[in-house]
Coordinates of C-alpha atoms in Angstrom, one line a residue:
Chain J
M1 CA -21.8 7.7 8.9
K2 CA -24.9 6.3 7.2
T3 CA -23.0 6.1 3.9
L4 CA -20.1 4.3 5.5
L5 CA -22.4 1.8 7.1
K6 CA -24.1 1.3 3.7
Y7 CA -20.7 0.6 2.1
D8 CA -19.7 -1.8 4.9
F9 CA -23.0 -3.8 4.5
Q10 CA -22.5 -3.7 0.8
Y11 CA -19.1 -5.4 1.5
F12 CA -20.7 -8.1 3.5
K13 CA -23.3 -8.7 0.8
K14 CA -21.0 -8.6 -2.2
T15 CA -18.4 -10.8 -0.6
S16 CA -21.0 -13.2 0.8
K17 CA -19.7 -12.7 4.3
W18 CA -23.2 -12.4 5.8
I19 CA -24.2 -15.7 4.2
I20 CA -21.1 -17.5 5.5
L21 CA -21.6 -16.2 9.0
G22 CA -25.3 -16.8 9.0
L23 CA -25.1 -20.3 7.7
L24 CA -22.3 -21.1 10.1
S25 CA -24.4 -19.9 13.0
L26 CA -27.5 -21.9 11.9
F27 CA -25.3 -25.0 11.2
L28 CA -23.7 -24.8 14.7
S29 CA -27.1 -24.3 16.3
A30 CA -28.6 -27.4 14.6
L31 CA -25.5 -29.4 15.1
S32 CA -25.3 -28.6 18.8
V33 CA -28.8 -29.8 19.6
L34 CA -28.6 -32.9 17.4
S35 CA -25.2 -34.0 18.7
A36 CA -26.4 -33.4 22.3
R37 CA -29.5 -35.5 21.7
Y38 CA -28.2 -38.3 19.6
M39 CA -24.4 -38.5 20.3
Q40 CA -24.8 -41.0 23.0
E41 CA -27.0 -43.2 20.8
L42 CA -24.4 -43.0 18.1
L43 CA -21.6 -43.9 20.5
R44 CA -23.6 -46.8 21.9
W45 CA -24.2 -48.1 18.4
A46 CA -20.5 -47.6 17.4
L47 CA -19.3 -49.5 20.5
E48 CA -21.8 -52.3 19.9
Q49 CA -20.3 -52.7 16.4
E50 CA -17.0 -53.4 18.2
G51 CA -18.7 -55.9 20.5
I52 CA -18.8 -53.5 23.5
D53 CA -22.3 -53.4 24.7
N54 CA -22.1 -52.9 28.5
V55 CA -21.3 -49.2 28.5
D56 CA -24.0 -47.0 30.2
F57 CA -24.3 -43.4 29.2
P58 CA -26.3 -41.0 31.3
P59 CA -29.5 -39.8 29.4
P60 CA -29.0 -36.6 27.5
T61 CA -30.4 -33.5 29.1
V62 CA -31.2 -30.0 27.7
F63 CA -28.1 -28.7 29.6
T64 CA -25.9 -30.9 27.4
A65 CA -27.4 -29.1 24.4
Y66 CA -26.7 -25.7 26.0
E67 CA -23.1 -26.7 26.8
Q68 CA -22.5 -28.0 23.3
Y69 CA -24.0 -24.8 21.7
F70 CA -22.0 -22.3 23.7
A71 CA -18.8 -24.3 23.3
N72 CA -19.3 -24.3 19.5
I73 CA -20.2 -20.6 19.4
L74 CA -17.3 -19.5 21.6
Q75 CA -14.8 -21.4 19.5
I76 CA -15.8 -22.0 15.9
F77 CA -18.1 -19.1 15.4
L78 CA -15.9 -16.6 17.3
L79 CA -12.8 -17.7 15.2
V80 CA -14.7 -17.1 11.9
V81 CA -15.9 -13.7 13.2
V82 CA -12.3 -12.8 13.9
F83 CA -11.2 -13.8 10.4
I84 CA -14.0 -11.9 8.8
A85 CA -13.5 -8.8 11.0
L86 CA -9.8 -8.6 10.3
A87 CA -10.2 -9.1 6.6
M88 CA -12.6 -6.2 6.7
F89 CA -10.5 -3.9 8.9
T90 CA -7.3 -4.4 7.0
Q91 CA -8.4 -4.7 3.4
D92 CA -8.8 -1.0 2.7
R93 CA -5.2 -0.1 3.7
N94 CA -3.7 -3.5 2.7
K95 CA -5.1 -3.5 -0.8
G96 CA -4.8 0.2 -1.5
Y97 CA -8.4 1.3 -1.3
A98 CA -7.7 3.6 1.6
T99 CA -6.6 6.5 -0.7
F100 CA -10.0 6.1 -2.6
F101 CA -11.9 6.7 0.7
F102 CA -9.7 9.1 2.5
A103 CA -9.3 11.5 -0.5
K104 CA -13.0 12.1 0.2
P105 CA -14.3 14.1 3.1
I106 CA -14.6 11.1 5.5
K107 CA -13.8 11.4 9.2
R108 CA -11.5 8.7 10.3
S109 CA -13.4 8.3 13.6
N110 CA -16.6 7.6 11.6
Y111 CA -14.8 5.2 9.4
L112 CA -13.7 3.1 12.3
L113 CA -17.0 3.3 14.1
S114 CA -18.8 2.2 11.0
K115 CA -16.5 -0.9 10.7
V116 CA -17.1 -1.9 14.3
L117 CA -20.9 -1.2 14.2
S118 CA -21.5 -3.0 11.0
M119 CA -19.5 -6.0 12.3
A120 CA -21.4 -5.9 15.6
I121 CA -24.7 -5.8 13.8
L122 CA -23.7 -8.7 11.6
V123 CA -22.6 -10.8 14.6
F124 CA -25.8 -9.8 16.6
V125 CA -28.2 -10.8 13.8
T126 CA -26.5 -14.1 12.8
L127 CA -25.9 -15.0 16.5
F128 CA -29.5 -14.5 17.5
A129 CA -30.9 -16.0 14.3
G130 CA -28.8 -19.1 15.1
G131 CA -30.0 -18.9 18.7
A132 CA -33.6 -18.9 17.6
L133 CA -33.1 -22.0 15.5
F134 CA -31.3 -23.6 18.5
G135 CA -34.2 -22.7 20.8
Y136 CA -36.7 -24.2 18.4
Y137 CA -34.8 -27.5 17.9
T138 CA -34.0 -27.7 21.6
F139 CA -37.7 -27.4 22.6
F140 CA -38.6 -29.9 19.8
L141 CA -36.1 -32.5 21.0
F142 CA -36.0 -31.9 24.8
D143 CA -39.5 -30.6 25.4
T144 CA -38.0 -27.7 27.4
F145 CA -36.1 -24.5 26.7
H146 CA -35.1 -21.7 29.1
V147 CA -35.8 -18.6 27.0
G148 CA -34.9 -15.9 29.4
R149 CA -31.7 -17.5 30.6
F150 CA -30.7 -18.3 27.0
L151 CA -31.1 -14.7 25.8
G152 CA -29.0 -13.4 28.8
A153 CA -26.3 -16.0 28.0
L154 CA -26.4 -15.2 24.3
F155 CA -26.0 -11.5 25.1
S156 CA -22.9 -12.2 27.2
V157 CA -21.5 -14.2 24.3
F158 CA -22.3 -11.2 22.0
V159 CA -20.5 -8.8 24.3
F160 CA -17.5 -11.0 24.5
T161 CA -17.4 -11.4 20.7
A162 CA -17.6 -7.6 20.4
F163 CA -14.7 -7.3 22.8
I164 CA -12.5 -9.6 20.7
V165 CA -13.6 -7.8 17.5
Q166 CA -12.5 -4.5 19.2
I167 CA -9.1 -5.9 20.0
G168 CA -8.9 -6.9 16.4
L169 CA -9.7 -3.4 15.3
L170 CA -7.1 -1.9 17.6
S171 CA -4.4 -4.4 16.4
A172 CA -5.5 -3.7 12.7
V173 CA -4.9 0.1 13.4
L174 CA -1.5 -0.7 14.8
S175 CA -0.5 -2.9 11.9
K176 CA -1.8 -2.6 8.3
Q177 CA -1.2 -6.2 7.4
F178 CA -3.7 -9.1 7.9
L179 CA -1.5 -11.7 9.7
K180 CA -0.1 -9.7 12.6
P181 CA -3.4 -8.4 13.9
L182 CA -4.9 -11.8 13.4
L183 CA -2.2 -13.4 15.5
I184 CA -2.6 -10.7 18.2
T185 CA -6.4 -11.1 18.3
I186 CA -6.2 -14.9 18.5
G187 CA -3.5 -14.6 21.1
A188 CA -5.7 -12.3 23.1
F189 CA -8.5 -14.8 22.9
F190 CA -6.3 -17.7 24.1
L191 CA -5.2 -15.4 27.0
M192 CA -8.8 -14.8 27.9
S193 CA -9.4 -18.6 27.8
L194 CA -6.5 -19.1 30.3
F195 CA -7.8 -16.3 32.6
S196 CA -11.3 -17.9 32.5
I197 CA -9.9 -20.9 34.4
V198 CA -9.3 -18.6 37.4
K199 CA -12.6 -18.2 39.1
G200 CA -11.9 -15.9 42.0
G201 CA -11.1 -12.3 42.9
V202 CA -10.7 -9.7 40.1
F203 CA -11.0 -12.3 37.4
T204 CA -14.7 -12.6 38.0
V205 CA -15.3 -9.1 36.6
L206 CA -12.9 -9.3 33.7
P207 CA -14.0 -10.0 30.1
S208 CA -12.4 -13.5 30.4
H209 CA -15.2 -14.4 32.9
L210 CA -17.7 -14.0 30.1
L211 CA -16.4 -17.3 28.8
N212 CA -17.9 -19.0 31.9
T213 CA -21.0 -16.8 32.2
P214 CA -23.2 -18.5 29.6
Y215 CA -22.8 -21.9 31.3
D216 CA -23.4 -20.4 34.7
I217 CA -26.5 -18.5 33.5
M218 CA -28.0 -21.6 31.9
A219 CA -27.3 -23.7 35.0
G220 CA -28.9 -21.0 37.2
D221 CA -25.6 -20.8 39.2
I222 CA -25.2 -17.1 39.0
G223 CA -27.0 -14.0 40.3
A224 CA -28.0 -11.1 38.2
W225 CA -25.3 -8.8 39.4
S226 CA -22.6 -11.4 39.1
A227 CA -23.6 -12.0 35.5
L228 CA -23.9 -8.3 34.7
T229 CA -20.7 -7.0 36.3
P230 CA -18.3 -8.6 33.7
V231 CA -20.7 -7.5 31.0
F232 CA -20.5 -3.8 32.1
V233 CA -16.7 -4.0 32.6
T234 CA -16.3 -5.5 29.1
L235 CA -18.6 -2.8 27.5
A236 CA -16.5 -0.1 29.3
L237 CA -13.3 -1.7 27.9
I238 CA -14.8 -1.9 24.4
V239 CA -15.5 1.8 24.5
G240 CA -12.0 2.5 25.9
L241 CA -10.3 0.4 23.3
H242 CA -12.4 2.0 20.5
L243 CA -11.5 5.5 21.7
L244 CA -7.8 4.5 21.7
S245 CA -8.1 3.0 18.2
V246 CA -9.7 6.3 17.0
H247 CA -7.0 8.4 18.6
L248 CA -4.2 6.4 17.1
F249 CA -5.9 6.2 13.7
K250 CA -6.7 9.9 13.5
H251 CA -3.0 10.8 13.9
Q252 CA -1.6 8.1 11.7
D253 CA 0.0 8.1 8.3
L254 CA -2.1 6.2 5.9
V255 CA 0.4 5.4 3.2
Chain I
M1 CA -4.5 34.6 -4.7
P2 CA -3.2 31.2 -5.7
L3 CA -5.5 28.2 -5.3
V4 CA -2.8 26.2 -3.6
K5 CA 0.2 27.6 -1.8
I6 CA 2.7 25.3 -0.2
D7 CA 5.4 27.0 1.9
G8 CA 8.5 25.4 3.4
L9 CA 7.1 21.8 3.5
K10 CA 9.4 19.4 5.2
K11 CA 9.1 15.7 5.8
R12 CA 11.6 13.1 7.1
F13 CA 11.3 9.3 6.9
G14 CA 13.9 7.9 9.4
D15 CA 17.3 9.1 8.2
I16 CA 16.0 10.3 4.9
Q17 CA 14.9 14.0 4.5
A18 CA 12.3 13.4 1.8
L19 CA 11.2 17.1 1.6
K20 CA 13.6 19.9 2.4
G21 CA 11.3 22.9 2.4
V22 CA 9.1 22.6 -0.7
S23 CA 7.4 25.8 -1.7
L24 CA 5.1 26.2 -4.7
S25 CA 1.9 27.9 -5.8
I26 CA -0.8 26.8 -8.2
N27 CA -3.1 29.4 -9.8
R28 CA -6.7 28.8 -10.6
N29 CA -7.6 27.1 -13.9
E30 CA -4.1 26.1 -14.8
I31 CA -2.5 22.7 -15.3
Y32 CA 0.5 22.7 -13.0
G33 CA 3.1 20.1 -13.8
F34 CA 4.9 18.8 -10.8
I35 CA 8.0 17.3 -12.4
G36 CA 10.8 15.2 -10.9
K37 CA 12.6 11.9 -11.1
N38 CA 11.2 8.9 -9.2
G39 CA 11.9 9.5 -5.5
A40 CA 12.3 13.3 -5.9
G41 CA 9.4 14.0 -3.4
K42 CA 6.4 14.4 -5.7
T43 CA 4.2 11.7 -4.1
T44 CA 5.2 12.7 -0.6
T45 CA 4.2 16.3 -1.3
L46 CA 0.8 15.1 -2.7
N47 CA 0.3 12.7 0.2
I48 CA 0.8 15.5 2.7
F49 CA -1.5 17.8 0.7
L50 CA -4.2 15.1 0.9
S51 CA -3.5 14.4 4.6
F52 CA -2.5 10.8 4.0
L53 CA 0.8 11.7 5.6
R54 CA 1.7 14.2 8.4
K55 CA 4.1 17.0 7.7
D56 CA 7.0 17.8 9.9
E57 CA 7.1 21.5 9.1
G58 CA 5.6 24.0 6.7
E59 CA 2.2 25.4 5.7
I60 CA -0.3 24.4 3.1
L61 CA -3.0 26.8 2.1
F62 CA -5.9 25.7 -0.1
D63 CA -8.3 28.3 -1.3
G64 CA -6.7 30.7 1.2
K65 CA -7.2 28.4 4.2
P66 CA -4.6 26.3 6.0
I67 CA -5.0 22.6 5.7
D68 CA -5.3 20.8 9.0
F69 CA -4.4 17.0 9.1
T70 CA -7.6 16.0 11.0
N71 CA -10.0 18.3 9.2
T72 CA -11.4 16.6 6.0
N73 CA -13.7 19.4 4.8
Y74 CA -11.4 20.8 2.2
K75 CA -11.5 17.4 0.4
Q76 CA -15.0 18.2 -0.7
K77 CA -13.5 20.4 -3.4
I78 CA -10.7 18.1 -4.4
G79 CA -10.6 15.1 -6.8
Y80 CA -7.7 12.7 -6.5
V81 CA -6.3 10.3 -9.1
P82 CA -3.5 8.1 -7.8
D83 CA -0.7 6.5 -9.9
V84 CA -2.1 3.0 -9.4
P85 CA -5.8 3.2 -8.6
A86 CA -7.3 0.4 -6.5
F87 CA -11.0 -0.2 -6.0
P88 CA -13.0 -2.9 -4.3
P89 CA -13.0 -5.6 -7.0
Y90 CA -16.4 -6.9 -6.2
L91 CA -18.1 -3.6 -7.3
T92 CA -19.0 -2.4 -10.8
A93 CA -17.8 1.0 -12.1
R94 CA -21.3 2.4 -11.5
E95 CA -21.3 1.0 -7.9
V96 CA -17.8 2.5 -7.2
L97 CA -19.1 5.9 -8.4
R98 CA -22.3 5.6 -6.4
V99 CA -20.2 5.0 -3.2
A100 CA -17.9 7.9 -4.1
A101 CA -20.9 10.2 -4.8
E102 CA -22.5 9.3 -1.5
F103 CA -19.2 10.0 0.4
L104 CA -19.2 13.4 -1.4
G105 CA -22.8 14.1 -0.4
I106 CA -23.9 14.5 -4.0
E107 CA -27.7 14.8 -4.4
N108 CA -28.5 13.9 -8.0
I109 CA -26.3 10.8 -7.9
D110 CA -27.6 8.8 -10.9
E111 CA -27.4 11.9 -13.2
K112 CA -23.9 12.7 -12.1
V113 CA -22.7 9.1 -12.3
D114 CA -24.0 8.8 -15.8
E115 CA -22.3 12.1 -16.8
V116 CA -18.8 11.1 -15.5
L117 CA -19.1 7.6 -16.9
A118 CA -19.9 9.0 -20.3
F119 CA -17.0 11.4 -20.0
V120 CA -14.5 8.6 -19.4
E121 CA -16.4 6.3 -21.9
L122 CA -17.2 3.6 -19.4
Q123 CA -20.9 3.9 -19.6
N124 CA -21.4 0.5 -21.3
I125 CA -19.1 -1.5 -19.1
K126 CA -21.2 -3.7 -16.8
R127 CA -18.5 -6.1 -15.4
K128 CA -16.9 -5.8 -12.0
V129 CA -13.8 -3.6 -11.4
G130 CA -11.7 -6.7 -10.6
G131 CA -11.8 -7.5 -14.4
F132 CA -10.7 -4.0 -15.5
S133 CA -7.5 -3.3 -17.4
R134 CA -5.1 -0.7 -15.9
G135 CA -6.3 1.9 -18.4
M136 CA -10.0 1.3 -17.5
K137 CA -9.2 1.6 -13.8
Q138 CA -7.3 4.9 -14.5
R139 CA -10.3 6.2 -16.4
L140 CA -12.6 5.1 -13.6
S141 CA -10.3 6.9 -11.2
I142 CA -10.6 10.1 -13.2
A143 CA -14.4 9.6 -13.2
Q144 CA -14.6 9.3 -9.4
A145 CA -12.3 12.3 -9.0
L146 CA -14.6 14.4 -11.2
L147 CA -17.8 13.5 -9.4
G148 CA -18.0 16.4 -7.0
D149 CA -17.1 19.0 -9.7
P150 CA -13.7 19.6 -7.9
V151 CA -12.0 22.9 -7.8
L152 CA -8.7 21.1 -7.9
L153 CA -7.8 17.8 -9.5
V154 CA -4.7 16.2 -8.0
M155 CA -3.2 13.6 -10.3
D156 CA -0.2 11.5 -9.2
E157 CA 1.6 10.1 -12.2
P158 CA -1.6 9.0 -13.8
T159 CA 0.0 7.7 -17.0
S160 CA 3.1 6.0 -15.5
A161 CA 1.5 2.5 -15.4
L162 CA -0.2 2.7 -18.7
D163 CA 0.6 1.5 -22.2
P164 CA 0.8 4.2 -25.0
V165 CA -2.9 3.9 -25.8
G166 CA -4.0 4.3 -22.2
R167 CA -1.6 7.1 -21.8
R168 CA -2.9 9.0 -24.7
E169 CA -6.5 8.5 -23.5
V170 CA -5.7 9.9 -20.1
L171 CA -3.8 12.9 -21.6
N172 CA -6.8 13.6 -23.8
L173 CA -9.1 13.6 -20.8
V174 CA -6.9 16.0 -18.9
R175 CA -6.8 18.3 -22.0
R176 CA -10.6 18.3 -22.0
L177 CA -10.6 19.4 -18.4
K178 CA -8.3 22.3 -19.0
Q179 CA -11.1 24.9 -19.2
S180 CA -13.1 23.8 -16.2
T181 CA -10.8 23.0 -13.4
T182 CA -7.3 23.4 -11.9
V183 CA -5.0 20.4 -12.2
F184 CA -2.1 19.5 -10.0
Y185 CA -0.3 17.0 -12.3
S186 CA 2.6 15.1 -10.9
T187 CA 4.8 13.2 -13.4
H188 CA 8.2 12.1 -14.3
I189 CA 7.2 11.7 -18.0
L190 CA 8.4 15.1 -19.3
D191 CA 6.7 14.6 -22.7
D192 CA 3.3 14.4 -20.9
A193 CA 4.0 17.6 -19.0
E194 CA 5.2 19.4 -22.1
K195 CA 2.0 18.5 -23.9
I196 CA -0.5 19.6 -21.3
C197 CA 0.9 21.9 -18.6
D198 CA 0.7 25.6 -18.4
R199 CA 3.2 25.9 -15.6
I200 CA 5.7 23.6 -14.0
G201 CA 7.5 23.1 -10.7
L202 CA 10.7 21.0 -10.9
I203 CA 11.5 19.1 -7.8
D204 CA 14.7 17.1 -7.1
Q205 CA 15.8 15.5 -3.8
G206 CA 13.0 17.2 -1.9
E207 CA 13.7 20.7 -3.2
I208 CA 11.9 22.8 -5.8
L209 CA 14.6 23.8 -8.3
L210 CA 12.5 25.8 -10.7
E211 CA 9.0 27.1 -10.9
T212 CA 7.8 28.9 -14.0
D213 CA 5.3 28.9 -16.9
M214 CA 6.1 27.0 -20.0
K215 CA 6.6 30.0 -22.3
T216 CA 9.0 31.8 -20.0
L217 CA 10.8 28.6 -19.3
R218 CA 11.6 28.1 -23.0
K219 CA 12.7 31.7 -23.3
K220 CA 14.7 31.8 -20.1
R221 CA 16.3 28.5 -20.6
H222 CA 17.5 29.2 -24.0
I223 CA 20.1 26.7 -25.0
A224 CA 22.4 27.5 -27.9
A225 CA 21.6 24.2 -29.6
Y226 CA 21.4 23.9 -33.4
R227 CA 20.6 21.4 -36.0
L228 CA 22.5 21.1 -39.3
S229 CA 22.1 19.1 -42.5
A230 CA 24.6 19.2 -45.3
S231 CA 26.1 17.4 -48.2
L232 CA 28.0 15.1 -45.9
S233 CA 26.4 12.5 -43.7
D234 CA 25.8 13.2 -40.0
N235 CA 28.5 10.7 -39.1
E236 CA 31.0 12.5 -41.4
L237 CA 30.0 16.0 -40.1
K238 CA 30.3 15.0 -36.4
P239 CA 34.1 14.9 -36.2
L240 CA 34.4 18.1 -38.3
L241 CA 32.2 19.9 -35.8
E242 CA 34.0 18.5 -32.8
E243 CA 37.2 20.1 -34.1
I244 CA 35.7 23.6 -34.1
D245 CA 36.5 25.8 -31.1
G246 CA 33.4 26.7 -29.2
V247 CA 31.4 23.6 -30.1
L248 CA 30.6 22.0 -26.8
D249 CA 28.7 18.9 -27.5
V250 CA 27.8 17.1 -30.8
S251 CA 25.3 14.2 -30.9
I252 CA 23.1 12.4 -33.4
D253 CA 19.5 11.7 -32.4
E254 CA 16.4 10.6 -34.4
Q255 CA 16.0 14.1 -35.8
G256 CA 19.6 14.2 -37.0
L257 CA 22.7 16.1 -36.0
L258 CA 22.4 18.3 -32.8
F259 CA 25.2 20.4 -31.4
V260 CA 25.5 22.9 -28.6
L261 CA 27.7 26.0 -28.8
D262 CA 29.3 28.1 -26.1
E263 CA 27.6 31.2 -27.3
E264 CA 25.4 32.3 -30.2
R265 CA 28.2 34.1 -32.0
T266 CA 30.0 30.8 -32.5
Q267 CA 27.5 29.8 -35.2
N268 CA 29.2 32.1 -37.7
R269 CA 32.5 30.4 -37.1
V270 CA 30.9 27.0 -37.5
L271 CA 29.3 27.9 -40.8
Q272 CA 32.5 29.5 -42.1
T273 CA 34.7 26.6 -41.2
L274 CA 32.3 24.1 -42.9
I275 CA 32.1 26.2 -46.0
D276 CA 35.9 26.6 -46.2
K277 CA 36.1 22.8 -46.1
G278 CA 33.8 22.5 -49.1
V279 CA 30.7 21.3 -47.3
L280 CA 27.4 22.3 -48.9
I281 CA 25.0 23.5 -46.2
H282 CA 21.4 22.3 -46.8
S283 CA 19.9 23.7 -43.6
F284 CA 21.0 25.3 -40.3
R285 CA 18.5 26.1 -37.6
E286 CA 18.1 26.6 -33.9
A287 CA 16.9 23.6 -32.0
T288 CA 14.0 24.3 -29.6
P289 CA 14.9 23.0 -26.2
S290 CA 12.6 20.3 -25.0
L291 CA 11.4 20.1 -21.4
E292 CA 13.8 17.2 -21.1
D293 CA 16.7 19.4 -22.1
V294 CA 15.7 22.0 -19.5
F295 CA 15.2 19.3 -16.9
V296 CA 18.7 17.9 -17.5
E297 CA 20.2 21.4 -17.6
V298 CA 18.6 22.5 -14.3
L299 CA 19.7 19.3 -12.6
H300 CA 23.2 19.7 -13.8
E301 CA 23.3 23.3 -12.7
N302 CA 22.0 22.3 -9.3
A303 CA 24.6 19.5 -9.0
A304 CA 27.3 21.9 -9.9

């Protein structure tokens, strides 16, 4: 297992995936704060150039920065994570490296677990590194930052991302190619986005609700249990999907 | 006890019965040539042996123990060289071997990696695998297969994608392994098998047609084929031979005139007829059947 993790991290390093994801996370963090703080001034200036100078914008608040940040992370960052994860999950079988690995005494369950764990660690580290930068800039530009709430919100984003990655892994097990699992995973994400609009009943505990949770947590509109329930449900689903992936992969023809 | 024993192996892909009950055995410290045309079932058999594919029926014993699809422990003792080896292109040869060595749980990794790199003469190559030629990849593939000092080396058409130089290099490497390990060598290049194998199994359409050692094979499969040179040219001799009763087939190849007789006794009649026609015989000798001759003969017999 340790060897497999080492190989997977070597893949991130040699293919610069960790730099790509890390820089993206840092860039989105800085961009979110700056755009929240200065976007209205930019718009006002742009409108003045057109001779429109009577538009009043409400003053930017720290919550604008929070909204901007989570919107960027849950769209751009998540999409890039999906691309990186699926490239990693499918490349061994797609490019013929699988026979190199599986001619060795490697357990298929460990192989899959290593892929998911290494991806989860990469996402966690880059996400929270970006989060730290976001926190610093936010405090610097808005004089306030809700550390506890932000960490909770960021963790819910991480759990949702891990769930989407797990869907990617399952679809990659079902199809050896890159495109089909990619479309399935992105399709699942859009489905989640649609479900997130529904804010009552069973939908409040489903993974889709984690798309709302960060905003609710930052606004202080949600109790601890309401925030934690979809997190626990999603974690349980991640475990279930992973076990299903392992079961299918263990009994699958590789070539 | 054979090192590998495959008994009644069957595999179906949709409507195609790829293996129809393959049975073979491989003894320790021999090079076993697994010979057959493309699509005969060689790679399918190897893929099942390595648990890349599930079997439908049959049993495989390795070192006396049955192979279970989900148990990977037996692979500790096996090295595998595929027909077209693929490695992560962003790694160097040394990095590929380090990864393979770690998967095999080798302790003295640096020492072992240096040893196999020297064996395949890649020790001075620093560039990434993505820039390797096919021959270099094949040598690297052999190196990674040898890392764990395998009891069995499984090679699936290792020379099929190589140019003549690369092919000769690989065959030389296999020859050097002959003393130290058992080799399960799949190929459709009969010339390769003839050069290096101790025993062969001939597979066609998912069935083993023949399994024997090379010496017995040549003795058993004695073909009454002869070569002749005389005062006339090969082209002049050919029609003369074709007229003689008992001469089955006359052809001219790069070694000269070759003809097959119905039985050994016919050779006297051939010589007498030619002498009667005033032909001066320079040489008359038995032609040793090549593996290719045997292969074609067995296939014809089976078809008949």
